[in-house]
Tab-separated table of C-alpha atoms in Angstrom:
chain	number	residue	atom	x	y	z
A	1	MET	CA	-202.988	-8.410	-4.064
A	2	SER	CA	-204.288	-5.450	-2.152
A	3	SER	CA	-203.744	-5.623	1.575
A	4	SER	CA	-207.085	-4.026	2.324
A	5	THR	CA	-209.819	-6.573	2.911
A	6	SER	CA	-213.346	-5.830	1.914
A	7	LEU	CA	-215.662	-6.328	4.827
A	8	THR	CA	-218.609	-7.182	2.639
A	9	GLU	CA	-217.008	-10.097	0.805
A	10	PRO	CA	-217.369	-13.542	2.336
A	11	THR	CA	-214.337	-13.839	4.533
A	12	PRO	CA	-213.178	-17.368	4.977
A	13	GLY	CA	-211.168	-17.185	8.158
A	14	GLY	CA	-213.279	-14.484	9.768
A	15	HIS	CA	-211.816	-11.623	11.746
A	16	ALA	CA	-209.253	-11.680	14.533
A	17	LEU	CA	-210.125	-9.947	17.806
A	18	GLU	CA	-207.537	-8.180	19.896
A	19	LEU	CA	-208.334	-7.164	23.445
A	20	ARG	CA	-206.024	-4.962	25.442
A	21	ASP	CA	-206.791	-4.296	29.114
A	22	VAL	CA	-210.504	-4.441	28.374
A	23	THR	CA	-212.329	-3.338	31.498
A	24	VAL	CA	-216.030	-2.798	32.056
A	25	ARG	CA	-217.393	-1.191	35.215
A	26	PHE	CA	-220.979	-0.815	36.311
A	27	GLY	CA	-220.750	1.781	39.046
A	28	SER	CA	-218.419	0.249	41.601
A	29	THR	CA	-218.815	-3.261	40.161
A	30	LEU	CA	-215.993	-4.553	38.018
A	31	ALA	CA	-217.685	-6.805	35.433
A	32	VAL	CA	-214.668	-7.277	33.153
A	33	ASP	CA	-211.237	-6.846	34.680
A	34	ALA	CA	-208.356	-5.839	32.378
A	35	VAL	CA	-208.684	-8.675	29.873
A	36	THR	CA	-205.834	-8.835	27.385
A	37	THR	CA	-205.757	-11.537	24.736
A	38	THR	CA	-205.969	-12.223	21.015
A	39	ILE	CA	-208.567	-14.468	19.450
A	40	PRO	CA	-207.195	-15.699	16.141
A	41	ALA	CA	-209.242	-15.374	12.972
A	42	GLY	CA	-211.131	-18.519	12.066
A	43	ALA	CA	-210.965	-20.286	15.428
A	44	ILE	CA	-213.864	-21.776	17.341
A	45	VAL	CA	-213.401	-20.484	20.856
A	46	GLY	CA	-215.128	-21.468	24.073
A	47	LEU	CA	-215.673	-18.714	26.623
A	48	LEU	CA	-216.114	-20.535	29.899
A	49	GLY	CA	-217.134	-19.035	33.175
A	50	ARG	CA	-219.592	-19.420	36.002
A	51	ASN	CA	-222.828	-17.487	36.137
A	52	GLY	CA	-221.993	-13.850	36.688
A	53	ALA	CA	-218.328	-14.284	35.701
A	54	GLY	CA	-218.609	-11.569	33.072
A	55	LYS	CA	-219.113	-13.682	29.936
A	56	SER	CA	-222.115	-11.765	28.623
A	57	THR	CA	-220.609	-8.352	29.319
A	58	LEU	CA	-217.400	-9.348	27.575
A	59	LEU	CA	-219.310	-10.626	24.538
A	60	ARG	CA	-221.423	-7.489	24.367
A	61	THR	CA	-218.228	-5.463	24.398
A	62	LEU	CA	-216.689	-7.568	21.609
A	63	ALA	CA	-219.910	-7.193	19.607
A	64	ALA	CA	-219.597	-3.397	19.971
A	65	HIS	CA	-222.939	-3.238	21.749
A	66	ARG	CA	-221.111	-1.259	24.372
A	67	ARG	CA	-217.809	0.473	24.817
A	68	PRO	CA	-215.268	-0.755	27.371
A	69	SER	CA	-214.797	1.552	30.377
A	70	ASP	CA	-211.073	1.173	29.799
A	71	GLY	CA	-208.870	-0.602	27.301
A	72	THR	CA	-209.347	-1.300	23.619
A	73	VAL	CA	-211.070	-3.821	21.389
A	74	ARG	CA	-209.848	-4.280	17.830
A	75	VAL	CA	-211.680	-6.343	15.244
A	76	ALA	CA	-209.670	-6.939	12.076
A	77	GLY	CA	-207.417	-4.175	13.408
A	78	GLU	CA	-210.136	-1.557	13.847
A	79	ASP	CA	-212.286	-0.238	16.669
A	80	PRO	CA	-215.725	-1.765	16.031
A	81	TYR	CA	-217.677	0.678	18.182
A	82	GLU	CA	-220.091	2.655	15.976
A	83	HIS	CA	-218.196	1.289	12.969
A	84	GLU	CA	-221.094	0.549	10.668
A	85	ARG	CA	-219.466	-1.844	8.206
A	86	LEU	CA	-217.599	-3.740	10.892
A	87	MET	CA	-220.679	-4.056	13.085
A	88	ALA	CA	-222.493	-5.800	10.222
A	89	ASP	CA	-219.786	-8.466	10.480
A	90	LEU	CA	-220.274	-8.950	14.225
A	91	CYS	CA	-223.164	-11.121	15.266
A	92	LEU	CA	-224.010	-11.787	18.901
A	93	VAL	CA	-226.809	-14.237	19.531
A	94	ARG	CA	-228.313	-14.185	22.986
A	95	HIS	CA	-230.473	-17.060	24.047
A	96	ASP	CA	-233.683	-15.041	23.963
A	97	GLY	CA	-232.662	-13.700	20.566
A	98	ASP	CA	-233.188	-10.007	21.385
A	99	PHE	CA	-236.272	-10.171	19.164
A	100	ASN	CA	-238.954	-7.567	18.868
A	101	LEU	CA	-241.793	-9.770	20.097
A	102	ASP	CA	-244.435	-7.939	18.037
A	103	VAL	CA	-242.696	-8.775	14.756
A	104	SER	CA	-243.579	-11.962	12.860
A	105	VAL	CA	-241.134	-14.838	12.429
A	106	ALA	CA	-241.002	-14.212	8.673
A	107	ASP	CA	-240.234	-10.513	9.127
A	108	SER	CA	-237.636	-11.198	11.836
A	109	ILE	CA	-235.823	-13.431	9.362
A	110	ALA	CA	-236.203	-10.855	6.573
A	111	ILE	CA	-234.681	-8.160	8.794
A	112	ALA	CA	-231.655	-10.327	9.603
A	113	ALA	CA	-231.247	-11.228	5.922
A	114	ALA	CA	-231.277	-7.551	4.970
A	115	LEU	CA	-228.732	-6.543	7.615
A	116	ARG	CA	-226.254	-9.350	7.169
A	117	PRO	CA	-223.948	-9.261	4.143
A	118	HIS	CA	-223.083	-12.981	4.261
A	119	TRP	CA	-226.654	-14.213	4.801
A	120	ASP	CA	-227.303	-17.780	3.650
A	121	GLY	CA	-231.007	-18.404	3.048
A	122	ALA	CA	-230.558	-22.082	2.189
A	123	THR	CA	-228.891	-22.733	5.546
A	124	LEU	CA	-231.660	-20.881	7.347
A	125	ASP	CA	-234.320	-22.999	5.594
A	126	ARG	CA	-232.520	-26.206	6.534
A	127	LEU	CA	-232.182	-25.133	10.167
A	128	MET	CA	-235.831	-24.076	10.406
A	129	GLU	CA	-236.857	-27.498	9.180
A	130	ARG	CA	-234.485	-29.239	11.554
A	131	PHE	CA	-235.843	-27.234	14.501
A	132	ARG	CA	-239.435	-27.733	13.281
A	133	LEU	CA	-239.986	-24.010	12.915
A	134	GLN	CA	-242.032	-22.249	10.281
A	135	SER	CA	-241.336	-18.912	8.710
A	136	ASN	CA	-244.805	-17.429	8.886
A	137	ARG	CA	-246.865	-14.523	10.230
A	138	THR	CA	-246.792	-15.831	13.810
A	139	LYS	CA	-245.409	-13.165	16.108
A	140	VAL	CA	-242.140	-14.090	17.791
A	141	GLY	CA	-243.774	-13.274	21.121
A	142	ALA	CA	-246.216	-16.147	20.535
A	143	LEU	CA	-243.406	-18.713	20.231
A	144	SER	CA	-242.377	-20.831	23.182
A	145	LEU	CA	-239.036	-19.979	24.807
A	146	GLY	CA	-237.506	-23.072	23.221
A	147	GLN	CA	-238.750	-22.091	19.756
A	148	ARG	CA	-237.463	-18.579	20.219
A	149	ALA	CA	-234.034	-19.913	21.255
A	150	ALA	CA	-233.970	-22.219	18.211
A	151	LEU	CA	-234.942	-19.347	15.922
A	152	ALA	CA	-232.179	-17.206	17.435
A	153	VAL	CA	-229.399	-19.750	16.868
A	154	SER	CA	-230.738	-20.553	13.374
A	155	ILE	CA	-230.518	-16.909	12.382
A	156	GLY	CA	-227.102	-16.626	14.051
A	157	ILE	CA	-225.698	-19.534	12.038
A	158	ALA	CA	-227.308	-18.330	8.796
A	159	THR	CA	-225.697	-14.887	9.103
A	160	ARG	CA	-222.312	-16.591	8.547
A	161	SER	CA	-220.848	-13.489	10.171
A	162	PRO	CA	-217.039	-13.280	10.178
A	163	VAL	CA	-217.357	-13.049	13.953
A	164	THR	CA	-220.317	-15.017	15.269
A	165	MET	CA	-220.872	-15.192	19.016
A	166	PHE	CA	-223.390	-17.299	20.911
A	167	ASP	CA	-224.055	-16.353	24.524
A	168	GLU	CA	-225.134	-19.449	26.440
A	169	PRO	CA	-226.915	-21.044	23.464
A	170	HIS	CA	-227.831	-24.063	25.582
A	171	LEU	CA	-230.372	-22.004	27.535
A	172	GLY	CA	-233.786	-22.760	26.150
A	173	LEU	CA	-232.617	-25.540	23.838
A	174	ASP	CA	-233.462	-29.134	24.703
A	175	ALA	CA	-230.828	-31.839	24.202
A	176	PRO	CA	-231.780	-32.851	20.614
A	177	SER	CA	-231.857	-29.171	19.637
A	178	ARG	CA	-228.482	-28.558	21.229
A	179	TYR	CA	-226.874	-31.365	19.259
A	180	ALA	CA	-228.567	-30.143	16.085
A	181	PHE	CA	-227.073	-26.733	16.849
A	182	TYR	CA	-223.567	-28.144	17.397
A	183	ASP	CA	-223.783	-30.223	14.181
A	184	GLU	CA	-224.974	-27.324	12.070
A	185	LEU	CA	-222.488	-24.917	13.562
A	186	LEU	CA	-219.645	-27.279	12.694
A	187	ALA	CA	-220.968	-28.095	9.210
A	188	THR	CA	-221.303	-24.424	8.271
A	189	TYR	CA	-217.913	-23.679	9.828
A	190	ILE	CA	-216.292	-26.383	7.696
A	191	ALA	CA	-218.015	-24.950	4.613
A	192	MET	CA	-217.018	-21.396	5.535
A	193	PRO	CA	-214.506	-21.023	8.361
A	194	ARG	CA	-215.105	-17.951	10.514
A	195	THR	CA	-214.412	-16.797	14.042
A	196	ILE	CA	-216.926	-18.339	16.407
A	197	ILE	CA	-217.186	-17.754	20.148
A	198	VAL	CA	-219.519	-19.824	22.297
A	199	SER	CA	-220.000	-18.954	25.954
A	200	THR	CA	-221.141	-21.750	28.213
A	201	HIS	CA	-220.593	-23.574	31.443
A	202	LEU	CA	-221.672	-26.913	29.898
A	203	ILE	CA	-218.171	-27.798	28.837
A	204	ASP	CA	-218.653	-31.506	28.164
A	205	GLU	CA	-221.029	-30.791	25.310
A	206	VAL	CA	-218.922	-28.327	23.388
A	207	ALA	CA	-215.361	-29.227	24.359
A	208	SER	CA	-214.582	-31.290	21.263
A	209	LEU	CA	-215.684	-28.432	18.980
A	210	LEU	CA	-213.271	-25.933	20.459
A	211	GLU	CA	-209.841	-24.987	19.217
A	212	HIS	CA	-209.227	-22.474	22.011
A	213	VAL	CA	-210.576	-22.107	25.518
A	214	LEU	CA	-210.863	-18.913	27.546
A	215	ILE	CA	-211.799	-19.235	31.191
A	216	ILE	CA	-212.928	-16.126	33.020
A	217	ASP	CA	-213.758	-15.751	36.670
A	218	ARG	CA	-214.882	-12.591	38.452
A	219	GLY	CA	-214.260	-10.658	35.263
A	220	ALA	CA	-210.616	-11.677	34.950
A	221	LEU	CA	-209.116	-13.961	32.335
A	222	LEU	CA	-207.666	-17.020	34.067
A	223	VAL	CA	-206.700	-19.073	31.044
A	224	HIS	CA	-206.447	-18.768	27.289
A	225	GLU	CA	-205.007	-21.910	25.759
A	226	PRO	CA	-205.532	-24.302	22.894
A	227	ALA	CA	-208.187	-26.762	24.091
A	228	ASP	CA	-205.982	-29.783	23.497
A	229	GLU	CA	-203.184	-28.321	25.615
A	230	LEU	CA	-205.566	-27.496	28.419
A	231	ARG	CA	-206.749	-31.119	28.419
A	232	THR	CA	-203.258	-32.231	29.380
A	233	ARG	CA	-202.803	-29.669	32.151
A	234	GLY	CA	-205.158	-30.903	34.829
A	235	LEU	CA	-203.831	-33.650	37.064
A	236	GLU	CA	-205.185	-35.253	40.181
A	237	LEU	CA	-202.753	-36.709	42.710
A	238	THR	CA	-204.070	-39.061	45.350
A	239	GLY	CA	-202.111	-40.738	48.140
A	240	PRO	CA	-200.685	-40.321	51.643
A	241	SER	CA	-201.131	-36.673	52.643
A	242	ALA	CA	-197.480	-35.949	53.385
A	243	ALA	CA	-196.366	-37.466	50.065
A	244	VAL	CA	-199.009	-35.558	48.085
A	245	ASP	CA	-198.027	-32.327	49.820
A	246	GLU	CA	-194.382	-32.882	49.012
A	247	ILE	CA	-194.933	-33.689	45.351
A	248	THR	CA	-197.376	-30.840	44.797
A	249	GLY	CA	-195.100	-28.332	46.548
A	250	GLY	CA	-194.306	-25.634	44.027
A	251	MET	CA	-197.201	-26.632	41.750
A	252	ALA	CA	-200.434	-24.675	41.357
A	253	VAL	CA	-202.841	-26.573	43.591
A	254	LEU	CA	-206.410	-25.717	42.569
A	255	SER	CA	-208.242	-27.796	45.106
A	256	SER	CA	-207.464	-30.352	47.732
A	257	ARG	CA	-209.506	-32.782	49.774
A	258	THR	CA	-208.319	-34.865	52.690
A	259	LEU	CA	-210.001	-37.929	54.141
A	260	GLY	CA	-208.155	-39.522	57.041
A	261	PRO	CA	-204.563	-40.141	55.935
A	262	THR	CA	-205.325	-39.633	52.225
A	263	THR	CA	-205.187	-36.410	50.268
A	264	SER	CA	-206.443	-35.827	46.761
A	265	ALA	CA	-205.171	-32.661	45.093
A	266	VAL	CA	-205.994	-31.172	41.701
A	267	VAL	CA	-203.051	-29.342	40.196
A	268	PHE	CA	-202.714	-27.186	37.120
A	269	GLY	CA	-199.421	-27.771	35.417
A	270	GLU	CA	-197.390	-30.015	33.259
A	271	ASP	CA	-195.999	-33.444	33.846
A	272	HIS	CA	-192.297	-32.833	33.366
A	273	GLY	CA	-191.620	-36.498	32.849
A	274	ASP	CA	-190.382	-37.279	36.333
A	275	LEU	CA	-193.678	-36.539	38.071
A	276	GLN	CA	-195.069	-40.024	37.397
A	277	ASP	CA	-191.885	-41.655	38.699
A	278	ARG	CA	-191.669	-39.503	41.815
A	279	ALA	CA	-195.348	-40.100	42.517
A	280	ALA	CA	-195.100	-43.854	42.004
A	281	ALA	CA	-192.097	-44.012	44.336
A	282	ALA	CA	-194.085	-42.201	47.041
A	283	GLY	CA	-197.213	-44.314	46.574
A	284	VAL	CA	-199.151	-41.453	44.989
A	285	GLU	CA	-201.461	-42.070	42.056
A	286	VAL	CA	-201.503	-39.522	39.255
A	287	GLY	CA	-204.373	-39.271	36.808
A	288	PRO	CA	-205.586	-36.749	34.261
A	289	ILE	CA	-208.870	-34.981	34.928
A	290	PRO	CA	-211.491	-33.934	32.402
A	291	LEU	CA	-211.759	-30.332	31.235
A	292	GLN	CA	-215.018	-29.851	33.111
A	293	ASP	CA	-213.386	-30.831	36.423
A	294	LEU	CA	-210.427	-28.582	35.736
A	295	PHE	CA	-212.822	-25.702	35.110
A	296	VAL	CA	-214.701	-26.406	38.342
A	297	ALA	CA	-211.458	-26.606	40.321
A	298	MET	CA	-210.226	-23.319	38.857
A	299	THR	CA	-213.383	-21.361	39.477
A	300	SER	CA	-214.767	-22.848	42.684
A	301	GLN	CA	-212.928	-20.692	45.200
A	302	GLU	CA	-215.250	-18.787	47.489
A	303	SER	CA	-216.140	-15.399	46.155
A	304	VAL	CA	-214.425	-12.591	48.011
A	305	ARG	CA	-216.968	-10.064	46.868
B	1	MET	CA	-223.298	-37.018	25.131
B	2	SER	CA	-221.861	-35.705	21.921
B	3	ALA	CA	-220.331	-37.944	19.298
B	4	GLY	CA	-217.108	-36.374	20.523
B	5	ALA	CA	-217.759	-38.208	23.778
B	6	ALA	CA	-216.284	-41.250	22.082
B	7	PHE	CA	-213.091	-39.339	22.817
B	8	ASP	CA	-212.367	-38.561	26.410
B	9	ASP	CA	-211.682	-35.119	27.728
B	10	ARG	CA	-208.675	-36.039	29.838
B	11	THR	CA	-206.001	-36.184	27.171
B	12	ALA	CA	-205.383	-34.281	23.966
B	13	ILE	CA	-208.012	-35.281	21.400
B	14	TYR	CA	-205.543	-35.095	18.513
B	15	ARG	CA	-203.493	-37.760	20.287
B	16	GLN	CA	-206.537	-39.990	20.683
B	17	ILE	CA	-207.387	-39.611	16.993
B	18	ALA	CA	-203.803	-40.430	15.996
B	19	ASP	CA	-203.842	-43.523	18.246
B	20	ARG	CA	-207.084	-44.723	16.699
B	21	LEU	CA	-205.732	-44.319	13.201
B	22	ARG	CA	-202.614	-46.259	14.199
B	23	ASP	CA	-204.811	-49.017	15.636
B	24	ASP	CA	-206.818	-49.195	12.414
B	25	ILE	CA	-203.645	-49.437	10.369
B	26	ALA	CA	-202.065	-52.047	12.683
B	27	ARG	CA	-205.220	-54.186	12.463
B	28	SER	CA	-205.437	-53.690	8.696
B	29	VAL	CA	-208.860	-52.067	9.030
B	30	LEU	CA	-207.021	-49.521	6.896
B	31	SER	CA	-204.785	-51.499	4.537
B	32	ASP	CA	-201.942	-50.381	2.285
B	33	ASP	CA	-202.925	-47.557	-0.065
B	34	ALA	CA	-206.419	-47.340	1.446
B	35	GLN	CA	-207.822	-43.821	1.441
B	36	VAL	CA	-208.572	-42.399	4.866
B	37	MET	CA	-211.470	-40.064	5.619
B	38	SER	CA	-210.821	-36.415	4.899
B	39	THR	CA	-210.223	-34.219	7.934
B	40	ASN	CA	-213.532	-32.469	7.325
B	41	GLN	CA	-215.462	-35.729	7.060
B	42	TYR	CA	-213.797	-36.977	10.210
B	43	ALA	CA	-214.488	-33.697	12.033
B	44	ALA	CA	-218.158	-33.594	11.064
B	45	PHE	CA	-218.706	-37.280	11.821
B	46	HIS	CA	-217.118	-37.206	15.282
B	47	ARG	CA	-218.174	-33.615	16.036
B	48	ILE	CA	-214.596	-32.461	16.525
B	49	ASN	CA	-212.842	-29.236	15.623
B	50	PRO	CA	-211.265	-29.654	12.144
B	51	ALA	CA	-207.968	-28.113	13.300
B	52	THR	CA	-207.685	-30.814	15.964
B	53	VAL	CA	-208.295	-33.547	13.392
B	54	ALA	CA	-205.825	-31.999	10.947
B	55	LYS	CA	-203.128	-32.039	13.628
B	56	ALA	CA	-203.623	-35.782	14.173
B	57	PHE	CA	-203.519	-36.590	10.471
B	58	GLN	CA	-200.421	-34.462	10.042
B	59	GLU	CA	-198.686	-36.406	12.807
B	60	LEU	CA	-199.218	-39.639	10.874
B	61	VAL	CA	-198.018	-38.008	7.664
B	62	ASP	CA	-194.872	-36.810	9.468
B	63	ASP	CA	-194.450	-40.311	10.834
B	64	GLY	CA	-194.588	-41.732	7.301
B	65	LEU	CA	-197.722	-43.781	7.978
B	66	LEU	CA	-199.944	-41.724	5.651
B	67	TYR	CA	-199.134	-39.986	2.403
B	68	LYS	CA	-200.956	-37.161	0.666
B	69	ARG	CA	-202.055	-36.975	-2.935
B	70	ARG	CA	-202.733	-33.366	-3.681
B	71	GLY	CA	-206.361	-32.697	-4.390
B	72	VAL	CA	-207.303	-36.339	-3.817
B	73	GLY	CA	-206.739	-37.075	-0.162
B	74	MET	CA	-204.652	-39.107	2.241
B	75	PHE	CA	-203.708	-42.753	1.941
B	76	VAL	CA	-201.985	-45.436	3.990
B	77	THR	CA	-198.296	-45.774	3.123
B	78	PRO	CA	-197.617	-49.377	2.008
B	79	GLY	CA	-195.925	-51.390	4.748
B	80	SER	CA	-197.329	-49.215	7.556
B	81	GLY	CA	-199.403	-52.018	9.072
B	82	GLU	CA	-196.437	-54.350	9.260
B	83	ARG	CA	-194.238	-51.602	10.644
B	84	LEU	CA	-196.714	-50.828	13.445
B	85	ARG	CA	-197.179	-54.523	14.257
B	86	ASP	CA	-193.391	-54.908	14.475
B	87	GLU	CA	-193.174	-51.965	16.855
B	88	ARG	CA	-195.936	-53.404	19.010
B	89	ARG	CA	-194.338	-56.862	19.065
B	90	SER	CA	-191.118	-55.359	20.341
B	91	ARG	CA	-193.000	-53.576	23.137
B	92	PHE	CA	-195.252	-56.519	23.987
B	93	VAL	CA	-193.234	-57.982	26.846
B	94	LEU	CA	-192.662	-54.640	28.521
B	95	ASP	CA	-196.037	-52.954	27.923
B	96	VAL	CA	-198.492	-55.847	27.979
B	97	LEU	CA	-196.967	-58.833	29.695
B	98	GLY	CA	-195.052	-56.857	32.328
B	99	PRO	CA	-198.085	-55.455	34.188
B	100	VAL	CA	-199.831	-58.874	34.034
B	101	LEU	CA	-196.859	-60.637	35.600
B	102	ASP	CA	-196.475	-57.899	38.229
B	103	GLU	CA	-200.101	-58.374	39.250
B	104	ALA	CA	-199.700	-62.168	39.283
B	105	GLU	CA	-196.745	-61.783	41.618
B	106	ARG	CA	-198.720	-59.510	43.946
B	107	LEU	CA	-201.503	-62.090	44.033
B	108	ALA	CA	-199.034	-64.965	44.460
B	109	ILE	CA	-200.323	-66.837	41.431
B	110	PRO	CA	-197.822	-69.613	40.589
B	111	VAL	CA	-196.036	-69.225	37.274
B	112	ASP	CA	-197.069	-72.764	36.318
B	113	ASP	CA	-200.749	-71.821	36.653
B	114	ILE	CA	-200.257	-68.913	34.289
B	115	LEU	CA	-198.359	-71.062	31.817
B	116	ALA	CA	-201.157	-73.621	31.937
B	117	VAL	CA	-203.693	-70.969	31.013
B	118	ILE	CA	-201.523	-69.758	28.142
B	119	ARG	CA	-200.981	-73.303	26.834
B	120	ALA	CA	-204.669	-74.164	27.047
B	121	ARG	CA	-205.536	-70.996	25.152
B	122	SER	CA	-202.993	-71.534	22.433
B	123	THR	CA	-204.210	-75.160	21.975
B	124	THR	CA	-207.777	-73.896	21.604
B	125	ALA	CA	-206.615	-71.254	19.159
B	126	LYS	CA	-204.770	-73.849	17.043
B	127	GLY	CA	-207.796	-76.117	17.087
B	128	ARG	CA	-209.984	-73.379	15.584
B	129	PRO	CA	-211.063	-73.982	12.007
């Protein structure tokens, strides 16, 4: 076996992405702040962050639409920026689709098909039918925003790109369309595993699809963990204030509310076995919290900007 | 909510899947040598990441409750249902009855009242056709 992989062959498993100190500045604004992490090939990854956290800028950098101000991005071990073959393997779908509005739906699809080496026309046809779209001479600019969003995700899925990224795909899609999107994304992923990144702040809807979760806030990476591990890391402790304070001493307290003599604190950490016993002895209740609440607790601190 | 919403987002999903499979085996919904869904079928049906599902299935294989037939799929190891029921019987007093009796004590419900309820229920159960 040769160790060199052809970028134009279907690549079950997709490409890995390595980020080292990736930083993006716009003037004096730090949009992405020294992000270092590795996204394994073939994983479905959720990129979670509040509005303005830097999700879109980070995705545009990974898609080689722009160069980081500092740091390096490696896709399958190579710098993707202005790397023609590698860029054909990187697909970033933004919710408005980045379409030329004067081009017809049929031609927009034909352009994507011509540019994308792993294009799957049968999948595109199925998605168009599911989203009640027609490939015809209608200009994309004449479509509703919802139709345009559905066309964008349909094309994104049909590219079967080794790295496929969706930036806030929920924008513009109504609930039935979103679930159609999640179903089709998973079905095509099972048929041909590839690296998929979905940015969102609607965690409940996508959480079960994710293998890894990245949380960014103010441009910085707060968390990169397997989704199932992250689910076990958020705990809420409720009880007499002094007892809660004592038990949570030394733990990472993300948020805390006090009402009269009772305090409820959300902590990020692990239950080292004795936590439940210590809490029970002190009259403190311990319960797990959902991923969405953990995300809110981690990213809700007042902005210092 | 997604089909994945059948699983909650507070504990590891692979653990919830493994628990469900154990329940199905203990209740003989999945009997000896029955084939279980493939990880991909399970993932697509419940809208869950296939790697998460695979981890759950692997846990049951490691535990001896499922066995693999290469190229065919996964099946329930004979005797698994009985084994799980045995394990649950041995934990019944501690896990199930314990909390009930603790609560009864807190509420000062006399033991005789509880016994009466249990006897009445078991008579009804015996009387069932």
